[in-house]
Amino acid sequence: MIEVEIVELNDEKAKLILKGTNNAFVNSLRRIMLSEVPTIAIDEVNIYDNTSVLFDEQIALRLALIPLKTDMESYNLPDECSCNREGCTLCQVSLTLSAEGPKIVYSEDLISTDPKILPADPKIPIIELKDGQKLFLEAIARPGLGKNHAKWQAGVACGYKNMPMIAITGCDQCNACITECSQKILKPQGNTIVVIDPFKCTLCRLCEDACDVNAIKVEEDEKTAIFNFETDGSYTAQELLLQATNILQRKANALKDTLQTLQ
């Protein structure tokens, strides 16, 4: 059974230590966060009045990349909706924007028909309107997957590494390893060198190369991983992790059922 130790967890990011696992499992979780967790993003924009300095297409691109808080319990993916992709309240939500300069238009100026589907950050600048310039539009947001477009990517900066294991024996206190360590995680203590923060080790092994007496050895624990990820704001970090693990479980069950039919 996999053990999970929470090193850091807030709404935006998390750092976990996964014990009793392997790189294949952790990488599967990472890839699902990036490409398989559904989010809601602006997918279509109808611009009725635009006298700003930007073309309609540029404004639409900016709107599409604004992360929206996502509630997939109330919405279906368009391909799975009973409306057959015609568009209904179960697979899309409308947001309107009406602004006149002089002002900077922010994401908070988008008015949603669903109070649960709002920009994750209200202060994302969209455009600066000068005196007399206007912008009036309707945006249609739909659920989608990150593997189809980056605007639906819930997880960002998802990465992992095996837990570093640094052993120091027979140190002659030349301090060459301390000088070479780019992360500055080594320091002298008594008659030896100690590791301050093994989490920061990048496994570059420059300290090994610098040691003439082979007193330091850096290895990886292949059954323990340090897993870091951030969210774009559509989910909290905890929600994103639960969504990804549930999807991974469903995929594993589907594979198991398929294999059983081959027996």
PDB file of C-alpha atoms in Angstrom:
ATOM      1  CA  MET A   1       0.000   0.000   0.000  1.00  0.00           C
ATOM      2  CA  ILE A   2       1.233   3.467  -0.883  1.00  0.00           C
ATOM      3  CA  GLU A   3       1.915   5.807   2.024  1.00  0.00           C
ATOM      4  CA  VAL A   4       1.447   9.545   1.494  1.00  0.00           C
ATOM      5  CA  GLU A   5       3.227  12.167   3.569  1.00  0.00           C
ATOM      6  CA  ILE A   6       2.096  15.758   3.051  1.00  0.00           C
ATOM      7  CA  VAL A   7       5.022  18.169   3.119  1.00  0.00           C
ATOM      8  CA  GLU A   8       3.095  21.168   1.794  1.00  0.00           C
ATOM      9  CA  LEU A   9      -0.552  21.609   0.841  1.00  0.00           C
ATOM     10  CA  ASN A  10      -2.530  24.745   0.091  1.00  0.00           C
ATOM     11  CA  ASP A  11      -5.073  25.788  -2.522  1.00  0.00           C
ATOM     12  CA  GLU A  12      -2.446  26.510  -5.189  1.00  0.00           C
ATOM     13  CA  LYS A  13       0.197  23.790  -4.815  1.00  0.00           C
ATOM     14  CA  ALA A  14       1.292  20.657  -2.999  1.00  0.00           C
ATOM     15  CA  LYS A  15       4.416  18.690  -2.205  1.00  0.00           C
ATOM     16  CA  LEU A  16       3.937  15.040  -1.276  1.00  0.00           C
ATOM     17  CA  ILE A  17       6.194  12.131  -0.418  1.00  0.00           C
ATOM     18  CA  LEU A  18       4.854   8.892  -1.890  1.00  0.00           C
ATOM     19  CA  LYS A  19       6.305   5.781  -0.266  1.00  0.00           C
ATOM     20  CA  GLY A  20       5.966   2.224  -1.502  1.00  0.00           C
ATOM     21  CA  THR A  21       5.405   3.231  -5.111  1.00  0.00           C
ATOM     22  CA  ASN A  22       7.339   3.321  -8.389  1.00  0.00           C
ATOM     23  CA  ASN A  23       8.036   5.778 -11.176  1.00  0.00           C
ATOM     24  CA  ALA A  24       5.403   4.266 -13.474  1.00  0.00           C
ATOM     25  CA  PHE A  25       2.590   4.971 -10.998  1.00  0.00           C
ATOM     26  CA  VAL A  26       3.775   8.471 -10.119  1.00  0.00           C
ATOM     27  CA  ASN A  27       4.231   9.380 -13.782  1.00  0.00           C
ATOM     28  CA  SER A  28       0.731   8.096 -14.566  1.00  0.00           C
ATOM     29  CA  LEU A  29      -0.662  10.369 -11.859  1.00  0.00           C
ATOM     30  CA  ARG A  30       1.347  13.297 -13.225  1.00  0.00           C
ATOM     31  CA  ARG A  31       0.149  12.754 -16.799  1.00  0.00           C
ATOM     32  CA  ILE A  32      -3.481  12.465 -15.727  1.00  0.00           C
ATOM     33  CA  MET A  33      -3.233  15.784 -13.874  1.00  0.00           C
ATOM     34  CA  LEU A  34      -1.929  17.397 -17.043  1.00  0.00           C
ATOM     35  CA  SER A  35      -4.203  15.843 -19.637  1.00  0.00           C
ATOM     36  CA  GLU A  36      -7.150  13.864 -18.260  1.00  0.00           C
ATOM     37  CA  VAL A  37      -8.740  15.925 -15.468  1.00  0.00           C
ATOM     38  CA  PRO A  38     -11.661  17.857 -17.025  1.00  0.00           C
ATOM     39  CA  THR A  39     -11.938  21.598 -16.486  1.00  0.00           C
ATOM     40  CA  ILE A  40     -14.184  24.327 -17.832  1.00  0.00           C
ATOM     41  CA  ALA A  41     -12.676  26.958 -20.127  1.00  0.00           C
ATOM     42  CA  ILE A  42     -13.940  29.511 -22.619  1.00  0.00           C
ATOM     43  CA  ASP A  43     -14.290  27.728 -25.952  1.00  0.00           C
ATOM     44  CA  GLU A  44     -16.294  30.137 -28.113  1.00  0.00           C
ATOM     45  CA  VAL A  45     -16.517  33.927 -28.153  1.00  0.00           C
ATOM     46  CA  ASN A  46     -19.137  36.068 -29.882  1.00  0.00           C
ATOM     47  CA  ILE A  47     -17.903  39.665 -30.078  1.00  0.00           C
ATOM     48  CA  TYR A  48     -20.650  42.194 -30.807  1.00  0.00           C
ATOM     49  CA  ASP A  49     -18.705  45.426 -30.365  1.00  0.00           C
ATOM     50  CA  ASN A  50     -14.951  45.900 -30.266  1.00  0.00           C
ATOM     51  CA  THR A  51     -13.364  49.285 -30.846  1.00  0.00           C
ATOM     52  CA  SER A  52     -10.198  48.459 -28.895  1.00  0.00           C
ATOM     53  CA  VAL A  53      -6.709  48.190 -30.385  1.00  0.00           C
ATOM     54  CA  LEU A  54      -6.815  44.370 -30.404  1.00  0.00           C
ATOM     55  CA  PHE A  55      -8.335  42.166 -33.084  1.00  0.00           C
ATOM     56  CA  ASP A  56     -11.279  39.985 -32.091  1.00  0.00           C
ATOM     57  CA  GLU A  57      -9.122  36.860 -32.376  1.00  0.00           C
ATOM     58  CA  GLN A  58      -6.536  38.185 -29.921  1.00  0.00           C
ATOM     59  CA  ILE A  59      -9.182  38.948 -27.322  1.00  0.00           C
ATOM     60  CA  ALA A  60     -10.703  35.491 -27.781  1.00  0.00           C
ATOM     61  CA  LEU A  61      -7.294  33.867 -27.235  1.00  0.00           C
ATOM     62  CA  ARG A  62      -6.787  35.798 -24.013  1.00  0.00           C
ATOM     63  CA  LEU A  63     -10.229  34.866 -22.725  1.00  0.00           C
ATOM     64  CA  ALA A  64      -9.703  31.173 -23.452  1.00  0.00           C
ATOM     65  CA  LEU A  65      -6.613  31.054 -21.242  1.00  0.00           C
ATOM     66  CA  ILE A  66      -8.315  32.535 -18.168  1.00  0.00           C
ATOM     67  CA  PRO A  67      -8.712  29.656 -15.669  1.00  0.00           C
ATOM     68  CA  LEU A  68     -12.287  29.200 -14.463  1.00  0.00           C
ATOM     69  CA  LYS A  69     -13.320  27.593 -11.210  1.00  0.00           C
ATOM     70  CA  THR A  70     -14.693  24.201 -12.186  1.00  0.00           C
ATOM     71  CA  ASP A  71     -17.624  22.197 -10.851  1.00  0.00           C
ATOM     72  CA  MET A  72     -17.794  18.980 -12.866  1.00  0.00           C
ATOM     73  CA  GLU A  73     -20.568  17.583 -10.662  1.00  0.00           C
ATOM     74  CA  SER A  74     -22.951  19.951 -12.465  1.00  0.00           C
ATOM     75  CA  TYR A  75     -21.582  19.635 -16.006  1.00  0.00           C
ATOM     76  CA  ASN A  76     -20.872  16.953 -18.594  1.00  0.00           C
ATOM     77  CA  LEU A  77     -18.188  16.753 -21.223  1.00  0.00           C
ATOM     78  CA  PRO A  78     -19.843  17.750 -24.541  1.00  0.00           C
ATOM     79  CA  ASP A  79     -19.185  14.296 -26.034  1.00  0.00           C
ATOM     80  CA  GLU A  80     -20.963  12.674 -23.082  1.00  0.00           C
ATOM     81  CA  CYS A  81     -23.910  15.070 -22.858  1.00  0.00           C
ATOM     82  CA  SER A  82     -27.446  14.001 -23.796  1.00  0.00           C
ATOM     83  CA  CYS A  83     -27.802  17.055 -26.059  1.00  0.00           C
ATOM     84  CA  ASN A  84     -25.424  15.480 -28.620  1.00  0.00           C
ATOM     85  CA  ARG A  85     -23.104  18.512 -28.568  1.00  0.00           C
ATOM     86  CA  GLU A  86     -25.873  20.940 -29.481  1.00  0.00           C
ATOM     87  CA  GLY A  87     -25.158  22.895 -26.299  1.00  0.00           C
ATOM     88  CA  CYS A  88     -27.264  22.975 -23.152  1.00  0.00           C
ATOM     89  CA  THR A  89     -27.027  24.059 -19.526  1.00  0.00           C
ATOM     90  CA  LEU A  90     -25.422  20.718 -18.652  1.00  0.00           C
ATOM     91  CA  CYS A  91     -22.421  21.111 -20.959  1.00  0.00           C
ATOM     92  CA  GLN A  92     -21.834  24.840 -21.332  1.00  0.00           C
ATOM     93  CA  VAL A  93     -22.128  28.125 -19.461  1.00  0.00           C
ATOM     94  CA  SER A  94     -22.380  31.667 -20.778  1.00  0.00           C
ATOM     95  CA  LEU A  95     -20.284  34.615 -19.604  1.00  0.00           C
ATOM     96  CA  THR A  96     -20.802  38.184 -20.793  1.00  0.00           C
ATOM     97  CA  LEU A  97     -18.525  41.201 -20.747  1.00  0.00           C
ATOM     98  CA  SER A  98     -19.505  44.801 -21.346  1.00  0.00           C
ATOM     99  CA  ALA A  99     -16.949  47.531 -20.756  1.00  0.00           C
ATOM    100  CA  GLU A 100     -16.206  51.077 -21.876  1.00  0.00           C
ATOM    101  CA  GLY A 101     -12.985  53.020 -21.500  1.00  0.00           C
ATOM    102  CA  PRO A 102     -11.034  54.510 -20.025  1.00  0.00           C
ATOM    103  CA  LYS A 103     -10.361  51.433 -17.871  1.00  0.00           C
ATOM    104  CA  ILE A 104      -8.415  48.205 -17.675  1.00  0.00           C
ATOM    105  CA  VAL A 105     -10.726  45.255 -18.243  1.00  0.00           C
ATOM    106  CA  TYR A 106     -10.055  42.419 -15.809  1.00  0.00           C
ATOM    107  CA  SER A 107     -11.290  38.855 -15.577  1.00  0.00           C
ATOM    108  CA  GLU A 108     -13.638  39.929 -12.774  1.00  0.00           C
ATOM    109  CA  ASP A 109     -15.603  41.890 -15.396  1.00  0.00           C
ATOM    110  CA  LEU A 110     -16.824  38.600 -16.883  1.00  0.00           C
ATOM    111  CA  ILE A 111     -20.378  37.983 -15.660  1.00  0.00           C
ATOM    112  CA  SER A 112     -21.312  34.294 -15.505  1.00  0.00           C
ATOM    113  CA  THR A 113     -24.798  32.819 -15.649  1.00  0.00           C
ATOM    114  CA  ASP A 114     -23.591  30.236 -13.118  1.00  0.00           C
ATOM    115  CA  PRO A 115     -22.218  31.790  -9.907  1.00  0.00           C
ATOM    116  CA  LYS A 116     -20.028  28.710  -9.365  1.00  0.00           C
ATOM    117  CA  ILE A 117     -18.194  29.156 -12.683  1.00  0.00           C
ATOM    118  CA  LEU A 118     -16.048  32.244 -12.221  1.00  0.00           C
ATOM    119  CA  PRO A 119     -12.482  33.272 -13.075  1.00  0.00           C
ATOM    120  CA  ALA A 120     -10.080  31.677 -10.609  1.00  0.00           C
ATOM    121  CA  ASP A 121      -8.220  34.980 -10.340  1.00  0.00           C
ATOM    122  CA  PRO A 122     -10.368  38.135 -10.585  1.00  0.00           C
ATOM    123  CA  LYS A 123      -7.428  40.387 -11.455  1.00  0.00           C
ATOM    124  CA  ILE A 124      -6.195  38.874 -14.719  1.00  0.00           C
ATOM    125  CA  PRO A 125      -5.904  41.830 -17.149  1.00  0.00           C
ATOM    126  CA  ILE A 126      -7.639  41.294 -20.481  1.00  0.00           C
ATOM    127  CA  ILE A 127      -7.235  44.631 -22.249  1.00  0.00           C
ATOM    128  CA  GLU A 128      -6.827  48.341 -21.602  1.00  0.00           C
ATOM    129  CA  LEU A 129      -9.562  50.465 -23.127  1.00  0.00           C
ATOM    130  CA  LYS A 130      -8.873  54.113 -23.894  1.00  0.00           C
ATOM    131  CA  ASP A 131     -11.464  56.879 -23.709  1.00  0.00           C
ATOM    132  CA  GLY A 132     -14.413  56.048 -25.951  1.00  0.00           C
ATOM    133  CA  GLN A 133     -13.341  52.478 -26.720  1.00  0.00           C
ATOM    134  CA  LYS A 134     -15.866  49.707 -26.081  1.00  0.00           C
ATOM    135  CA  LEU A 135     -15.916  45.948 -25.748  1.00  0.00           C
ATOM    136  CA  PHE A 136     -19.094  43.887 -25.656  1.00  0.00           C
ATOM    137  CA  LEU A 137     -19.045  40.111 -26.001  1.00  0.00           C
ATOM    138  CA  GLU A 138     -20.489  36.776 -24.948  1.00  0.00           C
ATOM    139  CA  ALA A 139     -18.207  33.858 -24.142  1.00  0.00           C
ATOM    140  CA  ILE A 140     -19.295  30.220 -24.064  1.00  0.00           C
ATOM    141  CA  ALA A 141     -17.328  28.024 -21.668  1.00  0.00           C
ATOM    142  CA  ARG A 142     -17.347  24.245 -21.994  1.00  0.00           C
ATOM    143  CA  PRO A 143     -15.713  21.327 -20.178  1.00  0.00           C
ATOM    144  CA  GLY A 144     -12.727  19.751 -21.867  1.00  0.00           C
ATOM    145  CA  LEU A 145      -9.464  17.879 -21.364  1.00  0.00           C
ATOM    146  CA  GLY A 146      -5.901  19.139 -21.327  1.00  0.00           C
ATOM    147  CA  LYS A 147      -4.853  16.573 -23.933  1.00  0.00           C
ATOM    148  CA  ASN A 148      -7.063  18.410 -26.428  1.00  0.00           C
ATOM    149  CA  HIS A 149      -5.998  21.969 -25.577  1.00  0.00           C
ATOM    150  CA  ALA A 150      -3.823  23.638 -22.936  1.00  0.00           C
ATOM    151  CA  LYS A 151      -6.707  25.873 -21.826  1.00  0.00           C
ATOM    152  CA  TRP A 152      -8.272  22.785 -20.203  1.00  0.00           C
ATOM    153  CA  GLN A 153      -5.081  21.805 -18.372  1.00  0.00           C
ATOM    154  CA  ALA A 154      -5.788  21.835 -14.632  1.00  0.00           C
ATOM    155  CA  GLY A 155      -2.358  20.756 -13.418  1.00  0.00           C
ATOM    156  CA  VAL A 156       0.729  22.838 -14.046  1.00  0.00           C
ATOM    157  CA  ALA A 157       4.359  22.349 -13.025  1.00  0.00           C
ATOM    158  CA  CYS A 158       3.682  18.697 -12.204  1.00  0.00           C
ATOM    159  CA  GLY A 159       6.899  16.837 -11.538  1.00  0.00           C
ATOM    160  CA  TYR A 160       8.545  14.219  -9.387  1.00  0.00           C
ATOM    161  CA  LYS A 161      11.888  12.744  -8.477  1.00  0.00           C
ATOM    162  CA  ASN A 162      13.039   9.788  -6.450  1.00  0.00           C
ATOM    163  CA  MET A 163      13.961  10.481  -2.856  1.00  0.00           C
ATOM    164  CA  PRO A 164      17.705  11.255  -2.640  1.00  0.00           C
ATOM    165  CA  MET A 165      19.739   9.133  -0.235  1.00  0.00           C
ATOM    166  CA  ILE A 166      23.028  10.788   0.707  1.00  0.00           C
ATOM    167  CA  ALA A 167      25.527   8.757   2.732  1.00  0.00           C
ATOM    168  CA  ILE A 168      28.722  10.319   4.096  1.00  0.00           C
ATOM    169  CA  THR A 169      31.468   8.122   5.586  1.00  0.00           C
ATOM    170  CA  GLY A 170      35.188   8.691   6.101  1.00  0.00           C
ATOM    171  CA  CYS A 171      35.006  12.432   5.441  1.00  0.00           C
ATOM    172  CA  ASP A 172      38.349  14.282   5.627  1.00  0.00           C
ATOM    173  CA  GLN A 173      36.602  17.693   5.818  1.00  0.00           C
ATOM    174  CA  CYS A 174      38.121  19.062   2.648  1.00  0.00           C
ATOM    175  CA  ASN A 175      34.739  20.789   2.057  1.00  0.00           C
ATOM    176  CA  ALA A 176      35.020  20.314  -1.713  1.00  0.00           C
ATOM    177  CA  CYS A 177      31.520  18.819  -1.820  1.00  0.00           C
ATOM    178  CA  ILE A 178      30.099  21.862  -0.028  1.00  0.00           C
ATOM    179  CA  THR A 179      31.623  24.161  -2.629  1.00  0.00           C
ATOM    180  CA  GLU A 180      30.306  22.109  -5.563  1.00  0.00           C
ATOM    181  CA  CYS A 181      26.743  21.651  -4.258  1.00  0.00           C
ATOM    182  CA  SER A 182      24.533  24.036  -6.242  1.00  0.00           C
ATOM    183  CA  GLN A 183      21.646  23.676  -3.793  1.00  0.00           C
ATOM    184  CA  LYS A 184      23.807  24.430  -0.731  1.00  0.00           C
ATOM    185  CA  ILE A 185      22.377  21.551   1.282  1.00  0.00           C
ATOM    186  CA  LEU A 186      25.673  20.398   2.811  1.00  0.00           C
ATOM    187  CA  LYS A 187      27.412  21.898   5.826  1.00  0.00           C
ATOM    188  CA  PRO A 188      30.279  20.905   8.131  1.00  0.00           C
ATOM    189  CA  GLN A 189      29.414  19.558  11.560  1.00  0.00           C
ATOM    190  CA  GLY A 190      32.036  18.181  13.913  1.00  0.00           C
ATOM    191  CA  ASN A 191      34.301  15.786  12.052  1.00  0.00           C
ATOM    192  CA  THR A 192      32.006  15.226   9.084  1.00  0.00           C
ATOM    193  CA  ILE A 193      29.543  16.793   6.641  1.00  0.00           C
ATOM    194  CA  VAL A 194      25.770  16.701   7.194  1.00  0.00           C
ATOM    195  CA  VAL A 195      22.815  17.138   4.840  1.00  0.00           C
ATOM    196  CA  ILE A 196      20.590  20.098   5.691  1.00  0.00           C
ATOM    197  CA  ASP A 197      17.643  19.452   3.348  1.00  0.00           C
ATOM    198  CA  PRO A 198      17.700  16.266   1.228  1.00  0.00           C
ATOM    199  CA  PHE A 199      14.490  17.359  -0.587  1.00  0.00           C
ATOM    200  CA  LYS A 200      16.470  20.019  -2.441  1.00  0.00           C
ATOM    201  CA  CYS A 201      19.024  17.566  -3.807  1.00  0.00           C
ATOM    202  CA  THR A 202      18.842  17.433  -7.617  1.00  0.00           C
ATOM    203  CA  LEU A 203      20.819  14.172  -7.838  1.00  0.00           C
ATOM    204  CA  CYS A 204      23.441  15.912  -9.970  1.00  0.00           C
ATOM    205  CA  ARG A 205      26.212  14.071  -8.063  1.00  0.00           C
ATOM    206  CA  LEU A 206      28.690  16.928  -8.423  1.00  0.00           C
ATOM    207  CA  CYS A 207      29.514  16.422  -4.761  1.00  0.00           C
ATOM    208  CA  GLU A 208      30.556  12.837  -5.532  1.00  0.00           C
ATOM    209  CA  ASP A 209      32.834  13.996  -8.340  1.00  0.00           C
ATOM    210  CA  ALA A 210      34.425  16.626  -6.108  1.00  0.00           C
ATOM    211  CA  CYS A 211      35.288  14.189  -3.313  1.00  0.00           C
ATOM    212  CA  ASP A 212      38.770  12.679  -3.783  1.00  0.00           C
ATOM    213  CA  VAL A 213      38.331  10.086  -1.004  1.00  0.00           C
ATOM    214  CA  ASN A 214      34.886   8.863  -2.133  1.00  0.00           C
ATOM    215  CA  ALA A 215      33.409   9.783   1.229  1.00  0.00           C
ATOM    216  CA  ILE A 216      30.025  10.837  -0.158  1.00  0.00           C
ATOM    217  CA  LYS A 217      27.581   8.626  -2.025  1.00  0.00           C
ATOM    218  CA  VAL A 218      24.343   9.840  -3.617  1.00  0.00           C
ATOM    219  CA  GLU A 219      21.675   7.298  -4.559  1.00  0.00           C
ATOM    220  CA  GLU A 220      17.955   7.250  -5.276  1.00  0.00           C
ATOM    221  CA  ASP A 221      15.216   5.438  -3.394  1.00  0.00           C
ATOM    222  CA  GLU A 222      13.262   4.040  -6.350  1.00  0.00           C
ATOM    223  CA  LYS A 223      10.282   3.196  -4.120  1.00  0.00           C
ATOM    224  CA  THR A 224       9.894   6.706  -2.717  1.00  0.00           C
ATOM    225  CA  ALA A 225       9.044   9.779  -4.787  1.00  0.00           C
ATOM    226  CA  ILE A 226       8.838  13.482  -4.059  1.00  0.00           C
ATOM    227  CA  PHE A 227       5.825  14.702  -6.032  1.00  0.00           C
ATOM    228  CA  ASN A 228       5.225  18.418  -6.667  1.00  0.00           C
ATOM    229  CA  PHE A 229       2.338  19.993  -8.530  1.00  0.00           C
ATOM    230  CA  GLU A 230       0.466  23.250  -8.891  1.00  0.00           C
ATOM    231  CA  THR A 231      -3.045  23.998 -10.080  1.00  0.00           C
ATOM    232  CA  ASP A 232      -4.196  26.726 -12.447  1.00  0.00           C
ATOM    233  CA  GLY A 233      -6.982  27.626 -10.013  1.00  0.00           C
ATOM    234  CA  SER A 234      -9.799  25.619 -11.574  1.00  0.00           C
ATOM    235  CA  TYR A 235      -9.451  23.211  -8.642  1.00  0.00           C
ATOM    236  CA  THR A 236      -7.717  23.416  -5.309  1.00  0.00           C
ATOM    237  CA  ALA A 237      -4.608  21.255  -5.056  1.00  0.00           C
ATOM    238  CA  GLN A 238      -6.486  18.726  -2.924  1.00  0.00           C
ATOM    239  CA  GLU A 239      -9.399  18.565  -5.374  1.00  0.00           C
ATOM    240  CA  LEU A 240      -7.020  18.097  -8.300  1.00  0.00           C
ATOM    241  CA  LEU A 241      -5.244  15.235  -6.547  1.00  0.00           C
ATOM    242  CA  LEU A 242      -8.539  13.487  -5.750  1.00  0.00           C
ATOM    243  CA  GLN A 243      -9.796  13.961  -9.313  1.00  0.00           C
ATOM    244  CA  ALA A 244      -6.587  12.499 -10.751  1.00  0.00           C
ATOM    245  CA  THR A 245      -6.527   9.493  -8.414  1.00  0.00           C
ATOM    246  CA  ASN A 246     -10.182   8.710  -9.166  1.00  0.00           C
ATOM    247  CA  ILE A 247      -9.517   8.825 -12.916  1.00  0.00           C
ATOM    248  CA  LEU A 248      -6.460   6.601 -12.512  1.00  0.00           C
ATOM    249  CA  GLN A 249      -8.541   4.128 -10.499  1.00  0.00           C
ATOM    250  CA  ARG A 250     -11.229   4.029 -13.204  1.00  0.00           C
ATOM    251  CA  LYS A 251      -8.621   3.415 -15.886  1.00  0.00           C
ATOM    252  CA  ALA A 252      -7.061   0.605 -13.860  1.00  0.00           C
ATOM    253  CA  ASN A 253     -10.470  -1.005 -13.309  1.00  0.00           C
ATOM    254  CA  ALA A 254     -11.289  -0.733 -17.021  1.00  0.00           C
ATOM    255  CA  LEU A 255      -7.997  -2.425 -17.913  1.00  0.00           C
ATOM    256  CA  LYS A 256      -8.644  -5.163 -15.356  1.00  0.00           C
ATOM    257  CA  ASP A 257     -12.125  -5.817 -16.769  1.00  0.00           C
ATOM    258  CA  THR A 258     -10.733  -5.979 -20.308  1.00  0.00           C
ATOM    259  CA  LEU A 259      -8.034  -8.452 -19.313  1.00  0.00           C
ATOM    260  CA  GLN A 260     -10.578 -10.663 -17.564  1.00  0.00           C
ATOM    261  CA  THR A 261     -12.561 -10.994 -20.797  1.00  0.00           C
ATOM    262  CA  LEU A 262      -9.450 -12.424 -22.486  1.00  0.00           C
ATOM    263  CA  GLN A 263      -9.123 -15.335 -20.075  1.00  0.00           C
TER     264      GLN A 263
END
